[in-house]
PDB file of C-alpha atoms in Angstrom:
ATOM      1  CA  MET A 144     -15.265  22.487   2.249  1.00 79.00           C
ATOM      2  CA  SER A 145     -11.693  22.165   3.512  1.00 87.00           C
ATOM      3  CA  PHE A 146      -8.827  21.037   1.278  1.00 95.00           C
ATOM      4  CA  VAL A 147      -5.891  19.161   2.746  1.00 96.00           C
ATOM      5  CA  ILE A 148      -2.355  18.627   1.502  1.00 97.00           C
ATOM      6  CA  THR A 149      -0.167  16.192   3.416  1.00 96.00           C
ATOM      7  CA  ILE A 150       3.573  16.310   2.856  1.00 95.00           C
ATOM      8  CA  GLY A 151       5.802  13.475   3.967  1.00 91.00           C
ATOM      9  CA  CYS A 152       9.492  13.994   3.363  1.00 92.00           C
ATOM     10  CA  GLU A 153      12.946  12.619   3.796  1.00 93.00           C
ATOM     11  CA  TYR A 154      15.073  14.484   6.312  1.00 94.00           C
ATOM     12  CA  GLY A 155      17.189  17.021   4.477  1.00 96.00           C
ATOM     13  CA  ALA A 156      14.942  17.194   1.409  1.00 97.00           C
ATOM     14  CA  LYS A 157      13.543  20.593   2.487  1.00 96.00           C
ATOM     15  CA  GLY A 158       9.965  19.341   2.707  1.00 96.00           C
ATOM     16  CA  ASN A 159       9.155  21.676   5.602  1.00 95.00           C
ATOM     17  CA  GLN A 160      10.249  24.765   3.653  1.00 97.00           C
ATOM     18  CA  ILE A 161       8.348  23.613   0.593  1.00 98.00           C
ATOM     19  CA  GLY A 162       5.210  22.887   2.611  1.00 97.00           C
ATOM     20  CA  LYS A 163       5.320  26.300   4.269  1.00 97.00           C
ATOM     21  CA  LYS A 164       5.635  27.991   0.878  1.00 98.00           C
ATOM     22  CA  VAL A 165       2.708  25.974  -0.470  1.00 98.00           C
ATOM     23  CA  ALA A 166       0.544  26.947   2.510  1.00 97.00           C
ATOM     24  CA  GLU A 167       1.452  30.633   2.182  1.00 97.00           C
ATOM     25  CA  THR A 168       0.671  30.668  -1.538  1.00 97.00           C
ATOM     26  CA  LEU A 169      -2.688  28.930  -1.137  1.00 97.00           C
ATOM     27  CA  GLY A 170      -3.632  30.759   2.064  1.00 96.00           C
ATOM     28  CA  TYR A 171      -3.891  27.498   4.000  1.00 97.00           C
ATOM     29  CA  LYS A 172      -3.090  26.848   7.642  1.00 96.00           C
ATOM     30  CA  PHE A 173       0.354  25.284   8.117  1.00 96.00           C
ATOM     31  CA  TYR A 174       0.978  22.465  10.587  1.00 95.00           C
ATOM     32  CA  ASP A 175       4.522  21.162  10.817  1.00 91.00           C
ATOM     33  CA  ARG A 176       5.816  18.432  13.127  1.00 83.00           C
ATOM     34  CA  GLU A 177       6.582  20.851  15.973  1.00 86.00           C
ATOM     35  CA  VAL A 178       3.073  22.338  15.961  1.00 88.00           C
ATOM     36  CA  VAL A 179       1.397  18.912  15.930  1.00 84.00           C
ATOM     37  CA  ASP A 180       3.694  17.629  18.684  1.00 82.00           C
ATOM     38  CA  ALA A 181       2.928  20.692  20.816  1.00 86.00           C
ATOM     39  CA  ILE A 182      -0.808  19.991  20.497  1.00 86.00           C
ATOM     40  CA  ILE A 183      -0.218  16.339  21.424  1.00 81.00           C
ATOM     41  CA  GLN A 184       1.595  17.441  24.583  1.00 81.00           C
ATOM     42  CA  GLU A 185      -1.170  19.925  25.421  1.00 83.00           C
ATOM     43  CA  VAL A 186      -3.763  17.136  25.495  1.00 78.00           C
ATOM     44  CA  GLY A 187      -1.690  15.122  27.951  1.00 74.00           C
ATOM     45  CA  ILE A 188       0.706  12.889  26.021  1.00 74.00           C
ATOM     46  CA  PRO A 189       4.194  13.653  27.392  1.00 73.00           C
ATOM     47  CA  LYS A 190       7.066  14.095  24.961  1.00 74.00           C
ATOM     48  CA  ASP A 191       8.945  11.112  26.393  1.00 74.00           C
ATOM     49  CA  ILE A 192       5.944   8.867  25.680  1.00 71.00           C
ATOM     50  CA  MET A 193       5.836   9.953  22.026  1.00 70.00           C
ATOM     51  CA  GLU A 194       9.584   9.447  21.747  1.00 70.00           C
ATOM     52  CA  LYS A 195       9.180   5.880  22.987  1.00 69.00           C
ATOM     53  CA  VAL A 196       6.385   5.344  20.464  1.00 64.00           C
ATOM     54  CA  GLU A 197       8.772   6.515  17.741  1.00 62.00           C
ATOM     55  CA  GLU A 198      11.285   3.932  18.920  1.00 61.00           C
ATOM     56  CA  GLY A 199       8.672   1.197  18.648  1.00 58.00           C
ATOM     57  CA  THR A 200       8.569   0.667  22.421  1.00 62.00           C
ATOM     58  CA  VAL A 201       5.412  -0.759  23.989  1.00 60.00           C
ATOM     59  CA  ILE A 202       4.572   1.234  27.111  1.00 57.00           C
ATOM     60  CA  ALA A 203       2.356  -0.420  29.710  1.00 58.00           C
ATOM     61  CA  GLY A 204      -0.023   1.844  31.604  1.00 55.00           C
ATOM     62  CA  LYS A 205      -2.317   1.581  34.600  1.00 51.00           C
ATOM     63  CA  GLY A 206      -5.934   0.589  34.305  1.00 46.00           C
ATOM     64  CA  ALA A 207      -8.749   3.067  34.610  1.00 40.00           C
ATOM     65  CA  LYS A 208      -9.309   1.943  38.209  1.00 40.00           C
ATOM     66  CA  GLY A 209      -5.690   1.324  39.119  1.00 40.00           C
ATOM     67  CA  ASP A 210      -3.611  -1.797  38.849  1.00 38.00           C
ATOM     68  CA  VAL A 211      -6.354  -4.269  39.721  1.00 35.00           C
ATOM     69  CA  ARG A 212      -6.383  -7.210  37.329  1.00 35.00           C
ATOM     70  CA  GLY A 213      -9.343  -7.243  34.992  1.00 37.00           C
ATOM     71  CA  SER A 214     -10.072  -3.520  35.250  1.00 34.00           C
ATOM     72  CA  PHE A 215      -7.722  -2.224  32.560  1.00 33.00           C
ATOM     73  CA  SER A 216      -9.000   0.602  30.392  1.00 41.00           C
ATOM     74  CA  LYS A 217      -9.057   0.533  26.613  1.00 47.00           C
ATOM     75  CA  TYR A 218      -5.716   2.304  26.637  1.00 45.00           C
ATOM     76  CA  ALA A 219      -3.940   0.400  29.404  1.00 48.00           C
ATOM     77  CA  ASP A 220      -1.209   0.182  26.772  1.00 60.00           C
ATOM     78  CA  LEU A 221      -0.039   3.798  26.611  1.00 63.00           C
ATOM     79  CA  THR A 222       1.455   3.207  23.178  1.00 68.00           C
ATOM     80  CA  ASP A 223      -2.045   2.599  21.780  1.00 73.00           C
ATOM     81  CA  ARG A 224      -3.378   5.664  23.587  1.00 75.00           C
ATOM     82  CA  ALA A 225      -0.598   7.906  22.246  1.00 77.00           C
ATOM     83  CA  ILE A 226      -1.191   6.659  18.706  1.00 78.00           C
ATOM     84  CA  HIS A 227      -4.965   7.114  19.055  1.00 82.00           C
ATOM     85  CA  VAL A 228      -4.568  10.698  20.302  1.00 83.00           C
ATOM     86  CA  GLN A 229      -2.232  11.631  17.457  1.00 82.00           C
ATOM     87  CA  LYS A 230      -4.639  10.244  14.863  1.00 86.00           C
ATOM     88  CA  GLN A 231      -7.556  12.131  16.404  1.00 89.00           C
ATOM     89  CA  ILE A 232      -5.621  15.405  16.405  1.00 90.00           C
ATOM     90  CA  ILE A 233      -4.609  15.035  12.754  1.00 92.00           C
ATOM     91  CA  ARG A 234      -8.224  14.291  11.773  1.00 92.00           C
ATOM     92  CA  LYS A 235      -9.589  17.275  13.713  1.00 91.00           C
ATOM     93  CA  LEU A 236      -7.040  19.686  12.235  1.00 91.00           C
ATOM     94  CA  SER A 237      -7.833  18.525   8.712  1.00 93.00           C
ATOM     95  CA  ALA A 238     -11.588  18.804   9.236  1.00 91.00           C
ATOM     96  CA  ARG A 239     -11.414  22.305  10.688  1.00 91.00           C
ATOM     97  CA  GLU A 240      -9.967  24.235   7.737  1.00 92.00           C
ATOM     98  CA  SER A 241      -7.891  23.914   4.585  1.00 95.00           C
ATOM     99  CA  CYS A 242      -4.337  23.112   5.604  1.00 96.00           C
ATOM    100  CA  VAL A 243      -0.916  21.695   4.809  1.00 97.00           C
ATOM    101  CA  ILE A 244       0.269  19.052   7.274  1.00 96.00           C
ATOM    102  CA  ILE A 245       3.916  18.032   7.388  1.00 94.00           C
ATOM    103  CA  GLY A 246       4.778  14.464   8.343  1.00 88.00           C
ATOM    104  CA  ARG A 247       3.262  12.613  11.295  1.00 84.00           C
ATOM    105  CA  SER A 248       1.925   9.934   8.930  1.00 86.00           C
ATOM    106  CA  ALA A 249      -0.954  12.245   7.991  1.00 90.00           C
ATOM    107  CA  ASP A 250      -1.078  10.715   4.510  1.00 89.00           C
ATOM    108  CA  TYR A 251      -2.051   7.364   6.012  1.00 88.00           C
ATOM    109  CA  ILE A 252      -4.247   8.717   8.810  1.00 89.00           C
ATOM    110  CA  LEU A 253      -6.291  10.793   6.340  1.00 92.00           C
ATOM    111  CA  LYS A 254      -6.357   8.276   3.496  1.00 86.00           C
ATOM    112  CA  GLU A 255     -10.178   8.124   3.567  1.00 87.00           C
ATOM    113  CA  GLN A 256     -10.607  11.915   3.527  1.00 86.00           C
ATOM    114  CA  LYS A 257     -11.669  13.754   0.385  1.00 87.00           C
ATOM    115  CA  PRO A 258     -10.531  16.031  -1.135  1.00 91.00           C
ATOM    116  CA  ILE A 259      -6.877  15.492  -0.285  1.00 94.00           C
ATOM    117  CA  LEU A 260      -3.514  15.627  -2.039  1.00 96.00           C
ATOM    118  CA  ARG A 261      -0.788  13.432  -0.520  1.00 95.00           C
ATOM    119  CA  ILE A 262       2.779  14.344  -1.427  1.00 96.00           C
ATOM    120  CA  PHE A 263       6.111  12.734  -0.582  1.00 94.00           C
ATOM    121  CA  ILE A 264       9.298  14.750  -1.079  1.00 95.00           C
ATOM    122  CA  TYR A 265      12.691  13.120  -1.360  1.00 95.00           C
ATOM    123  CA  SER A 266      16.179  13.920  -2.644  1.00 96.00           C
ATOM    124  CA  PRO A 267      19.383  12.043  -3.482  1.00 97.00           C
ATOM    125  CA  ASP A 268      21.452  11.227  -0.397  1.00 96.00           C
ATOM    126  CA  GLU A 269      24.288  13.544  -1.419  1.00 97.00           C
ATOM    127  CA  THR A 270      21.866  16.450  -1.777  1.00 97.00           C
ATOM    128  CA  ARG A 271      20.336  15.710   1.607  1.00 98.00           C
ATOM    129  CA  ILE A 272      23.754  15.558   3.233  1.00 98.00           C
ATOM    130  CA  LYS A 273      24.739  18.887   1.662  1.00 97.00           C
ATOM    131  CA  ASN A 274      21.491  20.489   2.850  1.00 97.00           C
ATOM    132  CA  VAL A 275      21.939  19.238   6.423  1.00 97.00           C
ATOM    133  CA  MET A 276      25.592  20.326   6.473  1.00 97.00           C
ATOM    134  CA  GLU A 277      24.462  23.843   5.588  1.00 97.00           C
ATOM    135  CA  SER A 278      21.381  24.030   7.812  1.00 95.00           C
ATOM    136  CA  HIS A 279      23.032  22.491  10.904  1.00 96.00           C
ATOM    137  CA  ASN A 280      26.645  23.566  10.342  1.00 97.00           C
ATOM    138  CA  LEU A 281      27.811  19.941  10.460  1.00 97.00           C
ATOM    139  CA  SER A 282      30.647  18.003   8.896  1.00 97.00           C
ATOM    140  CA  TYR A 283      29.913  15.588   6.066  1.00 97.00           C
ATOM    141  CA  ASP A 284      30.138  12.536   8.346  1.00 97.00           C
ATOM    142  CA  ASP A 285      28.003  14.075  11.105  1.00 98.00           C
ATOM    143  CA  ALA A 286      25.336  15.148   8.619  1.00 97.00           C
ATOM    144  CA  LYS A 287      25.279  11.662   7.118  1.00 97.00           C
ATOM    145  CA  LEU A 288      24.927  10.117  10.590  1.00 97.00           C
ATOM    146  CA  LEU A 289      22.107  12.500  11.555  1.00 96.00           C
ATOM    147  CA  ILE A 290      20.194  11.661   8.372  1.00 96.00           C
ATOM    148  CA  ARG A 291      20.594   7.941   9.042  1.00 95.00           C
ATOM    149  CA  GLU A 292      19.261   8.359  12.599  1.00 93.00           C
ATOM    150  CA  LYS A 293      16.324  10.488  11.437  1.00 91.00           C
ATOM    151  CA  ASP A 294      15.425   8.017   8.680  1.00 91.00           C
ATOM    152  CA  LYS A 295      15.369   5.191  11.206  1.00 89.00           C
ATOM    153  CA  ARG A 296      13.279   7.191  13.681  1.00 84.00           C
ATOM    154  CA  TYR A 297      10.730   8.315  11.106  1.00 84.00           C
ATOM    155  CA  HIS A 298      10.400   4.786   9.739  1.00 84.00           C
ATOM    156  CA  GLN A 299       9.776   3.401  13.234  1.00 81.00           C
ATOM    157  CA  ARG A 300       7.198   6.070  13.975  1.00 78.00           C
ATOM    158  CA  HIS A 301       5.356   5.468  10.702  1.00 79.00           C
ATOM    159  CA  LEU A 302       5.399   1.714  11.288  1.00 79.00           C
ATOM    160  CA  ALA A 303       4.022   2.137  14.822  1.00 73.00           C
ATOM    161  CA  LEU A 304       1.227   4.429  13.617  1.00 73.00           C
ATOM    162  CA  THR A 305       0.250   2.663  10.421  1.00 76.00           C
ATOM    163  CA  GLY A 306       1.675  -0.843  10.410  1.00 75.00           C
ATOM    164  CA  SER A 307       3.064  -0.099   6.938  1.00 73.00           C
ATOM    165  CA  ASN A 308       6.439   0.796   5.453  1.00 72.00           C
ATOM    166  CA  ARG A 309       7.156   4.527   5.208  1.00 71.00           C
ATOM    167  CA  GLY A 310       8.171   4.086   1.597  1.00 65.00           C
ATOM    168  CA  ASP A 311       4.806   2.643   0.547  1.00 70.00           C
ATOM    169  CA  ARG A 312       3.774   4.653  -2.514  1.00 75.00           C
ATOM    170  CA  HIS A 313       0.143   3.548  -2.354  1.00 76.00           C
ATOM    171  CA  ASN A 314      -0.697   6.176   0.291  1.00 78.00           C
ATOM    172  CA  ARG A 315       0.709   8.999  -1.857  1.00 89.00           C
ATOM    173  CA  ASP A 316      -0.521  10.804  -4.933  1.00 93.00           C
ATOM    174  CA  LEU A 317       2.806  12.342  -5.914  1.00 94.00           C
ATOM    175  CA  LEU A 318       6.448  11.579  -5.183  1.00 94.00           C
ATOM    176  CA  ILE A 319       8.856  14.326  -6.194  1.00 96.00           C
ATOM    177  CA  ASP A 320      12.610  14.899  -5.987  1.00 97.00           C
ATOM    178  CA  SER A 321      12.990  18.430  -4.593  1.00 97.00           C
ATOM    179  CA  SER A 322      16.485  18.755  -6.063  1.00 97.00           C
ATOM    180  CA  LEU A 323      14.986  18.960  -9.554  1.00 97.00           C
ATOM    181  CA  LEU A 324      13.190  22.281  -9.096  1.00 97.00           C
ATOM    182  CA  GLY A 325      14.409  23.531  -5.721  1.00 97.00           C
ATOM    183  CA  VAL A 326      12.207  24.865  -2.922  1.00 97.00           C
ATOM    184  CA  GLU A 327      10.443  27.560  -4.943  1.00 97.00           C
ATOM    185  CA  GLY A 328       9.950  25.452  -8.058  1.00 98.00           C
ATOM    186  CA  THR A 329       8.723  22.398  -6.150  1.00 98.00           C
ATOM    187  CA  ALA A 330       6.274  24.524  -4.169  1.00 98.00           C
ATOM    188  CA  GLU A 331       4.965  26.116  -7.379  1.00 98.00           C
ATOM    189  CA  TYR A 332       4.519  22.677  -8.959  1.00 98.00           C
ATOM    190  CA  ILE A 333       2.548  21.402  -5.940  1.00 98.00           C
ATOM    191  CA  VAL A 334       0.391  24.538  -5.858  1.00 97.00           C
ATOM    192  CA  SER A 335      -0.404  24.159  -9.550  1.00 97.00           C
ATOM    193  CA  LEU A 336      -1.318  20.502  -9.052  1.00 97.00           C
ATOM    194  CA  ALA A 337      -3.414  21.285  -5.960  1.00 96.00           C
ATOM    195  CA  ASN A 338      -5.381  23.975  -7.793  1.00 95.00           C
ATOM    196  CA  LYS A 339      -6.198  21.526 -10.578  1.00 94.00           C
ATOM    197  CA  VAL A 340      -7.047  18.579  -8.278  1.00 92.00           C
ATOM    198  CA  PHE A 341      -9.153  20.604  -5.847  1.00 92.00           C
ATOM    199  CA  ARG A 342     -10.972  22.433  -8.628  1.00 85.00           C
ATOM    200  CA  GLU A 343     -12.022  19.073 -10.057  1.00 70.00           C
ATOM    201  CA  GLU A 344     -12.911  17.708  -6.614  1.00 67.00           C
ATOM    202  CA  GLY A 345     -14.871  20.818  -5.734  1.00 54.00           C
TER     203      GLY A 345
END
């Protein structure tokens, strides 16, 4: 049986670092956004298509037999095809082995899967800005602007994939402010919770 932990996070809340630490501690496979996106590109969805999906753009495609009216394939709309492929990849990764998946709306995509632990990590805006200033060597204003752009992009992507608001708590089992315990402490807390939840599920 494979156990899955999905971690959604606000940009600058150090969710990626926390997720990696959780995976290392539990001995799970770790899939962050870059790894998932690389797999998506490998199966034939170009990066520019996924970027347009994130922006909420509807991309028209050609039919299975060309542009002849009435012969459009199921995924004549490339937006639908890109979304379908991403969902399939997330489901296959989660079914293959125990893993931690960062972002990519995995909490929603895998909502019917058991056992699963769905986490969302956030932090106060000032903490996020400070973290991004340090990690990207940016000024206060530039870090604040980058966070605003990332928040908008992630919300659009989640909406396109799920039709729901990214802040919907009903697709999460735990929401935690990473500034309370830091990276190490938050990871330890999630590991402790996962061990308890998965022991009961198993």
